XYZ file of C-alpha atoms in Angstrom:
525
model
C 0.102 -0.422 0.079
C 1.254 3.283 -0.918
C 0.326 7.096 0.262
C 0.901 10.188 -1.425
C 2.836 12.334 0.416
C 1.590 16.122 0.450
C 4.853 18.023 0.979
C 5.259 21.725 1.609
C 6.850 22.432 -1.665
C 7.534 26.087 -0.077
C 9.312 25.233 2.761
C 11.361 23.166 1.075
C 12.494 25.747 -1.260
C 13.559 27.882 2.246
C 15.025 25.447 3.932
C 17.335 24.196 0.711
C 18.331 27.929 -0.033
C 19.090 28.692 3.642
C 21.072 25.377 3.813
C 23.070 26.182 0.777
C 24.361 29.457 1.224
C 24.837 28.313 5.148
C 22.340 30.409 6.679
C 19.755 30.821 9.330
C 19.858 27.603 11.682
C 16.490 26.029 11.586
C 15.103 26.415 15.227
C 11.999 23.834 14.647
C 12.349 21.322 17.910
C 14.173 18.299 17.972
C 13.013 14.808 18.959
C 14.263 11.644 20.667
C 12.101 8.897 20.303
C 12.938 5.896 22.605
C 10.813 2.476 22.057
C 11.471 -0.531 23.665
C 9.777 -4.028 23.443
C 7.217 -5.658 25.891
C 6.858 -2.989 28.654
C 3.545 -3.321 30.871
C 2.305 0.670 30.693
C 0.494 -0.263 33.957
C 4.476 0.209 35.679
C 4.800 3.744 34.774
C 3.574 6.416 36.809
C 3.038 4.314 40.471
C 5.059 6.983 42.382
C 5.295 4.923 46.094
C 3.319 2.024 44.827
C 5.647 1.011 42.558
C 6.951 -2.609 42.159
C 10.520 -1.836 40.590
C 12.473 1.392 40.629
C 12.281 3.471 37.019
C 14.246 6.839 38.413
C 14.401 8.108 34.638
C 10.529 7.191 33.703
C 9.783 8.453 37.010
C 12.151 11.817 36.022
C 9.955 12.061 32.707
C 6.570 11.731 34.339
C 7.390 14.467 36.964
C 8.453 16.773 34.287
C 6.610 15.812 31.297
C 2.866 14.382 30.409
C 2.152 11.034 31.044
C -0.575 9.278 28.810
C -1.992 6.851 30.989
C -4.295 4.850 28.602
C -2.282 4.211 25.686
C -2.665 1.256 23.485
C -0.928 -0.683 21.104
C -2.444 -1.457 17.883
C -1.238 -5.130 17.586
C 0.371 -6.855 20.094
C 3.262 -8.157 18.756
C 6.333 -6.780 17.616
C 6.061 -6.092 13.779
C 2.304 -5.206 13.243
C 2.585 -2.627 16.151
C 5.839 -1.238 14.870
C 4.102 -0.866 11.376
C 1.153 0.660 13.204
C 3.568 3.210 14.542
C 6.051 3.949 11.595
C 2.696 4.128 8.998
C 0.373 5.778 11.558
C -1.982 3.601 10.194
C -4.122 0.687 11.462
C -3.070 -2.857 10.998
C -6.150 -3.814 8.628
C -5.013 -1.029 6.514
C -1.410 -1.680 6.102
C -2.406 -5.905 6.258
C 0.997 -6.311 8.525
C -0.890 -9.365 9.934
C 1.833 -10.940 11.340
C 5.850 -10.924 12.654
C 6.489 -11.661 8.599
C 3.972 -9.759 7.188
C 4.870 -6.089 8.124
C 5.466 -2.983 5.926
C 7.271 -2.860 2.588
C 11.118 -1.195 2.587
C 10.036 1.240 0.378
C 7.186 2.774 2.532
C 6.680 6.301 3.191
C 7.301 6.236 6.962
C 7.402 9.317 9.204
C 11.086 9.207 8.929
C 10.413 9.760 5.229
C 7.861 12.427 5.923
C 10.434 14.023 8.323
C 13.704 14.052 5.874
C 11.334 15.370 3.151
C 10.448 18.611 5.512
C 14.114 19.337 6.751
C 15.121 16.815 9.265
C 18.154 15.102 9.752
C 17.235 11.103 11.288
C 19.497 9.101 12.921
C 18.092 5.560 13.870
C 19.623 3.162 16.021
C 18.737 -0.360 17.545
C 15.222 -2.385 16.692
C 12.828 -0.966 14.088
C 11.155 -4.526 12.809
C 8.325 -2.943 10.730
C 9.359 -4.215 7.481
C 8.363 -7.582 6.109
C 10.128 -10.523 5.857
C 11.968 -10.874 9.281
C 11.743 -12.959 12.223
C 11.305 -17.078 12.543
C 10.540 -19.630 10.090
C 8.546 -21.222 12.424
C 6.831 -17.708 13.715
C 5.297 -17.207 10.604
C 4.197 -21.117 9.462
C 2.600 -20.902 13.365
C 1.193 -17.800 12.117
C -0.096 -19.595 8.836
C -1.324 -22.761 10.570
C -3.382 -20.739 13.189
C -6.620 -22.142 12.114
C -5.341 -25.962 11.949
C -7.307 -28.150 14.520
C -4.520 -29.124 16.837
C -2.803 -27.198 19.904
C 0.496 -27.554 19.870
C 3.095 -26.123 22.445
C 4.912 -23.636 20.113
C 7.173 -22.124 22.976
C 9.652 -23.170 25.626
C 7.917 -23.169 29.343
C 8.675 -19.716 30.648
C 11.564 -19.932 32.959
C 13.789 -17.641 35.396
C 17.495 -17.326 35.115
C 19.926 -15.244 37.264
C 23.247 -14.458 35.765
C 26.517 -12.592 37.068
C 26.382 -10.935 40.098
C 25.579 -8.070 42.266
C 27.566 -5.801 40.142
C 26.411 -6.919 36.972
C 24.613 -4.161 35.213
C 25.174 -4.616 31.329
C 23.162 -8.078 30.207
C 21.236 -7.493 27.075
C 24.639 -6.317 25.271
C 23.344 -5.680 21.742
C 20.817 -3.030 23.625
C 23.339 -1.458 25.240
C 25.604 -0.910 22.462
C 22.941 0.463 20.441
C 22.236 2.905 23.282
C 25.885 3.352 23.696
C 25.900 4.823 19.826
C 22.796 6.899 20.248
C 24.355 8.532 23.375
C 27.828 8.941 21.531
C 25.682 10.830 18.774
C 24.148 13.096 20.940
C 26.841 14.278 22.462
C 29.175 15.019 19.621
C 27.019 14.877 16.513
C 23.837 16.441 17.730
C 25.495 19.909 18.546
C 26.882 19.956 14.922
C 23.471 19.792 12.907
C 22.237 22.963 11.202
C 19.035 20.955 10.743
C 16.444 20.168 13.299
C 16.898 16.192 13.919
C 15.427 12.904 15.260
C 16.940 10.908 16.723
C 15.595 6.727 17.257
C 16.482 4.343 19.662
C 14.708 0.629 19.595
C 15.831 -1.156 22.504
C 14.675 -5.123 22.830
C 14.601 -5.313 26.627
C 12.166 -6.381 28.535
C 11.252 -8.642 26.240
C 12.200 -12.115 27.102
C 15.691 -14.043 25.869
C 15.848 -16.383 23.269
C 15.271 -20.049 24.180
C 17.764 -21.996 22.284
C 16.480 -25.621 23.751
C 13.454 -25.182 21.469
C 15.803 -25.936 18.346
C 16.397 -23.863 15.727
C 13.454 -21.768 15.497
C 13.666 -20.918 19.607
C 11.274 -18.448 20.666
C 11.860 -16.212 23.984
C 10.856 -17.635 26.879
C 13.601 -17.099 29.168
C 13.192 -13.948 31.673
C 16.930 -13.275 32.434
C 18.618 -10.539 34.993
C 20.940 -10.425 37.214
C 21.274 -9.624 41.285
C 22.210 -6.031 40.215
C 18.754 -5.203 38.826
C 16.672 -7.405 41.063
C 18.025 -5.196 43.769
C 15.777 -2.408 42.051
C 12.545 -4.340 42.624
C 10.222 -4.143 45.722
C 9.624 -7.854 46.521
C 7.191 -7.293 48.809
C 4.652 -5.502 46.056
C 5.137 -8.423 43.473
C 2.107 -10.494 43.080
C 0.777 -13.570 42.156
C -1.788 -13.394 39.540
C -5.247 -14.715 39.978
C -6.030 -17.386 37.383
C -9.130 -18.764 36.438
C -9.269 -22.533 36.691
C -9.555 -24.139 32.985
C -13.201 -24.924 32.950
C -14.211 -21.210 33.001
C -10.763 -19.819 30.631
C -12.424 -18.376 27.129
C -11.530 -20.919 24.606
C -9.121 -18.593 22.660
C -7.316 -18.057 25.927
C -6.865 -21.714 26.481
C -5.321 -22.371 22.840
C -2.785 -19.332 23.653
C -1.806 -20.595 27.043
C -1.701 -24.150 25.954
C 0.763 -22.712 22.552
C 2.526 -20.649 25.011
C 3.546 -23.707 27.229
C 1.579 -22.861 29.987
C -1.001 -25.185 30.899
C 1.360 -27.138 33.210
C 1.678 -26.642 37.238
C 3.640 -23.863 38.226
C 4.436 -23.322 41.706
C 4.394 -19.826 43.340
C 8.138 -19.730 43.488
C 8.404 -20.191 39.614
C 5.839 -17.626 38.996
C 7.541 -15.010 41.696
C 10.469 -15.426 40.489
C 9.126 -14.690 36.717
C 7.633 -11.471 37.749
C 10.452 -10.260 39.581
C 12.895 -10.883 37.278
C 10.714 -8.997 34.238
C 10.781 -6.317 36.612
C 14.675 -6.312 36.641
C 14.580 -6.045 32.993
C 12.500 -3.409 33.284
C 14.810 -1.502 35.447
C 17.899 -2.179 32.497
C 15.539 -0.271 30.216
C 15.318 2.491 32.282
C 18.808 2.596 32.736
C 19.085 2.300 29.030
C 16.629 5.642 28.884
C 18.884 7.359 31.783
C 22.028 7.231 29.798
C 20.315 8.603 26.853
C 18.882 11.428 28.900
C 22.015 12.154 30.308
C 23.544 12.604 27.051
C 21.075 14.944 25.739
C 21.417 17.686 28.815
C 24.977 17.186 28.483
C 24.910 17.950 24.495
C 22.815 21.034 25.492
C 20.170 20.186 23.452
C 17.580 19.429 25.988
C 15.904 22.688 26.023
C 14.992 22.131 22.458
C 14.219 18.820 22.038
C 11.254 16.464 22.806
C 11.768 13.193 24.039
C 9.241 10.204 23.368
C 8.903 6.728 25.350
C 6.970 4.139 24.884
C 6.784 0.299 23.899
C 5.468 -1.889 21.168
C 3.523 -4.018 23.237
C 3.068 -5.301 26.889
C 4.121 -8.585 28.758
C 1.635 -11.026 30.415
C 4.538 -12.233 32.922
C 1.804 -15.047 33.883
C -0.987 -13.148 34.419
C -4.331 -14.933 32.869
C -1.774 -18.250 32.974
C 0.586 -16.763 29.934
C 3.491 -14.965 29.219
C 4.678 -12.641 26.207
C 2.079 -10.544 24.086
C -0.848 -11.582 21.580
C -3.195 -10.955 23.786
C -5.953 -7.906 24.382
C -5.549 -8.176 28.404
C -4.059 -5.300 29.876
C -0.481 -6.384 30.705
C -0.332 -7.431 26.987
C -1.964 -4.363 25.205
C -1.359 -1.231 27.650
C 1.748 0.291 26.855
C 3.662 3.528 28.555
C 3.651 6.884 26.478
C 5.817 9.707 28.476
C 6.404 12.796 26.818
C 8.807 15.683 27.438
C 10.036 18.788 25.972
C 9.763 22.374 25.446
C 6.595 23.942 26.601
C 5.302 20.342 28.222
C 3.745 20.757 31.459
C 5.360 19.009 34.129
C 3.568 16.424 36.405
C 0.678 16.584 34.069
C -1.229 13.041 33.750
C -3.605 12.652 30.581
C -6.212 10.017 30.727
C -7.818 10.466 27.029
C -7.144 6.989 25.140
C -4.347 6.961 22.848
C -2.036 4.354 20.613
C 0.699 4.087 18.193
C -0.755 5.204 15.219
C -0.624 8.904 16.986
C 3.081 8.996 17.007
C 3.293 9.686 13.276
C 0.668 12.781 13.051
C 2.469 13.911 16.594
C 5.818 14.226 14.927
C 4.385 15.977 11.909
C 2.828 18.589 14.497
C 6.476 19.220 15.733
C 7.695 19.529 12.646
C 4.984 22.251 11.426
C 4.552 20.050 8.189
C 0.787 19.097 7.304
C -0.391 15.756 7.602
C -0.484 12.978 5.054
C -4.100 12.477 4.304
C -5.621 9.250 5.557
C -3.665 8.563 8.849
C -5.555 6.935 11.925
C -4.049 8.748 14.302
C -4.206 12.287 15.998
C -1.795 14.416 17.177
C -1.079 14.075 20.945
C 0.138 17.997 21.428
C -3.609 19.118 21.639
C -3.843 16.930 24.922
C -1.043 19.167 26.416
C -3.195 22.181 26.474
C -6.505 22.926 28.105
C -9.529 20.800 27.285
C -10.842 24.020 25.611
C -8.010 23.876 23.192
C -8.210 20.514 22.089
C -8.964 19.099 19.150
C -11.654 16.570 18.472
C -10.161 13.038 18.833
C -11.508 9.813 18.906
C -13.378 8.582 22.371
C -11.774 4.730 21.284
C -8.872 3.355 20.669
C -8.720 0.031 18.399
C -6.564 -3.285 18.384
C -6.128 -6.327 16.918
C -4.089 -9.677 16.390
C -3.749 -12.062 13.794
C -0.610 -13.878 14.083
C 0.691 -17.033 16.196
C -0.200 -18.597 19.390
C -4.321 -16.926 18.901
C -6.208 -19.465 16.795
C -8.745 -16.614 15.961
C -8.202 -13.371 14.623
C -8.997 -10.969 17.572
C -10.366 -7.404 17.888
C -10.410 -4.831 21.128
C -12.566 -1.807 21.085
C -11.722 0.504 24.264
C -13.797 3.077 25.069
C -14.344 4.937 28.304
C -14.190 2.078 31.312
C -14.742 -0.961 28.611
C -13.222 -3.252 26.952
C -14.866 -5.286 24.277
C -13.265 -7.910 22.422
C -14.521 -9.775 19.467
C -12.987 -12.849 17.988
C -13.159 -14.467 13.865
C -16.508 -13.605 12.598
C -17.752 -12.119 15.632
C -19.884 -13.787 18.979
C -21.955 -16.249 16.930
C -18.622 -17.922 16.337
C -16.625 -17.530 19.274
C -18.040 -15.935 22.572
C -17.013 -12.175 22.638
C -15.358 -10.469 26.103
C -16.711 -7.687 27.626
C -14.638 -5.944 31.018
C -15.238 -2.757 33.040
C -11.866 -1.969 34.007
C -12.864 0.319 36.741
C -14.965 -2.510 38.172
C -12.653 -5.003 37.309
C -9.192 -4.427 36.987
C -7.857 -7.940 36.437
C -10.025 -8.709 33.771
C -11.513 -11.814 35.090
C -15.356 -11.164 35.506
C -16.335 -11.280 31.363
C -19.886 -9.013 31.468
C -20.527 -10.253 27.800
C -23.124 -12.474 28.950
C -24.845 -10.761 31.307
C -25.063 -7.357 29.549
C -25.907 -8.537 25.840
C -27.320 -5.478 24.950
C -23.976 -3.403 26.142
C -22.271 -6.096 24.211
C -24.233 -5.592 21.191
C -23.493 -1.789 20.858
C -20.055 -2.544 21.302
C -20.293 -4.608 18.222
C -21.883 -2.422 16.354
C -19.213 0.416 17.048
C -16.691 -1.744 16.486
C -17.647 -3.200 13.058
C -18.292 0.461 11.912
C -14.691 0.963 12.753
C -13.221 -1.989 10.947
C -15.484 -4.361 8.872
C -14.022 -7.502 10.996
C -15.733 -10.463 10.125
C -14.318 -9.496 6.321
C -10.765 -8.736 7.595
C -10.817 -12.320 9.340
C -11.383 -13.760 5.713
C -8.965 -11.785 4.052
C -6.246 -13.296 6.916
C -7.568 -16.561 6.399
C -6.929 -16.549 2.723
C -3.263 -15.200 3.509
C -2.477 -17.585 5.758
C -3.623 -20.611 3.339
C -1.747 -19.235 0.601
C 1.407 -17.825 2.242
C 1.624 -21.810 3.873
C 0.865 -23.278 0.291
C 3.207 -21.216 -1.402
C 6.256 -22.233 1.424
C 4.941 -25.722 1.365
C 5.350 -25.965 -2.519
C 8.841 -24.388 -2.356
C 10.127 -26.936 0.160
C 9.074 -29.991 -2.342
C 10.397 -33.134 -0.846
C 11.799 -31.161 2.615
C 8.437 -30.097 3.076
C 7.534 -32.954 6.089
C 10.555 -33.169 7.858
C 10.436 -29.243 7.774
C 7.227 -28.656 9.271
C 7.856 -31.574 11.919
C 10.837 -29.767 13.466
C 9.889 -26.004 14.081
C 9.127 -24.950 17.340
C 6.463 -27.285 18.229
C 8.577 -30.716 17.429
C 8.500 -32.209 20.888
C 4.346 -32.132 20.805
C 4.438 -33.007 17.112
C 6.025 -35.766 16.895
C 3.491 -37.350 19.603
C 1.440 -38.412 16.380
C 3.047 -36.814 13.491
C 0.776 -38.748 11.048
C -2.380 -37.137 12.892
C -1.042 -33.775 12.636
C -0.094 -33.872 9.366
C -3.576 -35.272 8.421
C -5.084 -32.123 10.231
C -3.057 -29.788 8.487
C -4.497 -31.241 4.969
C -7.742 -31.339 6.290
C -7.310 -27.672 6.648
C -5.733 -26.797 3.388
C -8.585 -28.576 1.446
C -11.090 -26.376 2.979
C -12.104 -23.457 0.878
C -11.574 -19.848 1.828
C -14.180 -17.874 0.379
């Protein structure tokens, strides 16, 4: 999909002329954008109630604006980042899974800013372009409607490494942070143009689990005693789990494919959660190094700083880890902003999401908005309510990838969260939660409040024709799998048997293969 970019020719001519003759420095504001992977947005701005010490995020909250109701538009890496970089919802870009994102030449906000005269510098994880992630990850997404339930992940495991002085564990992230800090200190002050610095971190995403084979996933929660000191163990809670008999069928499938349906001891769950919080503390330290470098560069007063995440982390809530869910731990993300004329200590409860980043960057750059963006600039929310532009009273999230056997659509409005699956409630029951009364999302109101659920379903369908989108995804999955199978030829049966699900596959290889063929023989209209 391509978008026609509406560039300001007059401004570009002015910028070119002044740059060519060594003229006036462009005084538009700079941007530092730090995005991590898998941080639960509910951890931010908790003050004395915080389960983990996050001093740099707390600094940003105290000196800027905390958007407390921010959601991912798709709770998995590549689709969420596709929404972020494009400003468009998942069904618009058709970024269906970790393999299917945006084309390489897509007109992202980076392209747009450069056309508006900004210098952009990118370090670390971006992960919005099609073609990445493991073979197993994409095949699991394509075969989500096959009639089997196979464990696709390693059992979530806490691992403690190093000593009380080991403060660098995720070395790749630290290398990216060092590069970003060096650029701020030594290159940013030289810029005649306004600039945007992007830093993408992999933490606090769980670490790879090599025991799953060549296509391993990430089910290892790893930290050191140094970071565990930042965790307030007395505030770490054991999440409540519904019994299997009361779990939503899609939740049960997710729990099973994530290898979470066996027994866990209280100590195991506590350690997984504590170690995850330790990983969040290490992430915060990377942010702190960037903030220190920005201040030392002399550019802080003319720079906006954003911090967010692509999605959250369940960390054993609802008997799951990872993301791929519309529950708060997975879908609710942080969004904090500091910078020029940003009010200090302001909390905004308006619903926001990742598609709002693109128009916000355009607002900062004094650039016209490309037509058709799904998001709305965050800057009006910094002002008094009378100054705000109209913005939606809802956010939309959707999921079409692995570990979930049906396309999932979430509408959040007010205190209500409505979740529909596949073709709608007639296929599989929907979910409805009142987050003010039920923050743990254990009481599904969809049956007892059918009138309200129906109203929200109608509103959701006006935003996205989700039964049609579901069928588009099903056809894409089947066609993609058929192409993969044909490409492998005689190697197909061996290849499919040795993906991440190999331990469960080998229990009944013939039966599993027959179920795949049965799925392929069902025509998708």
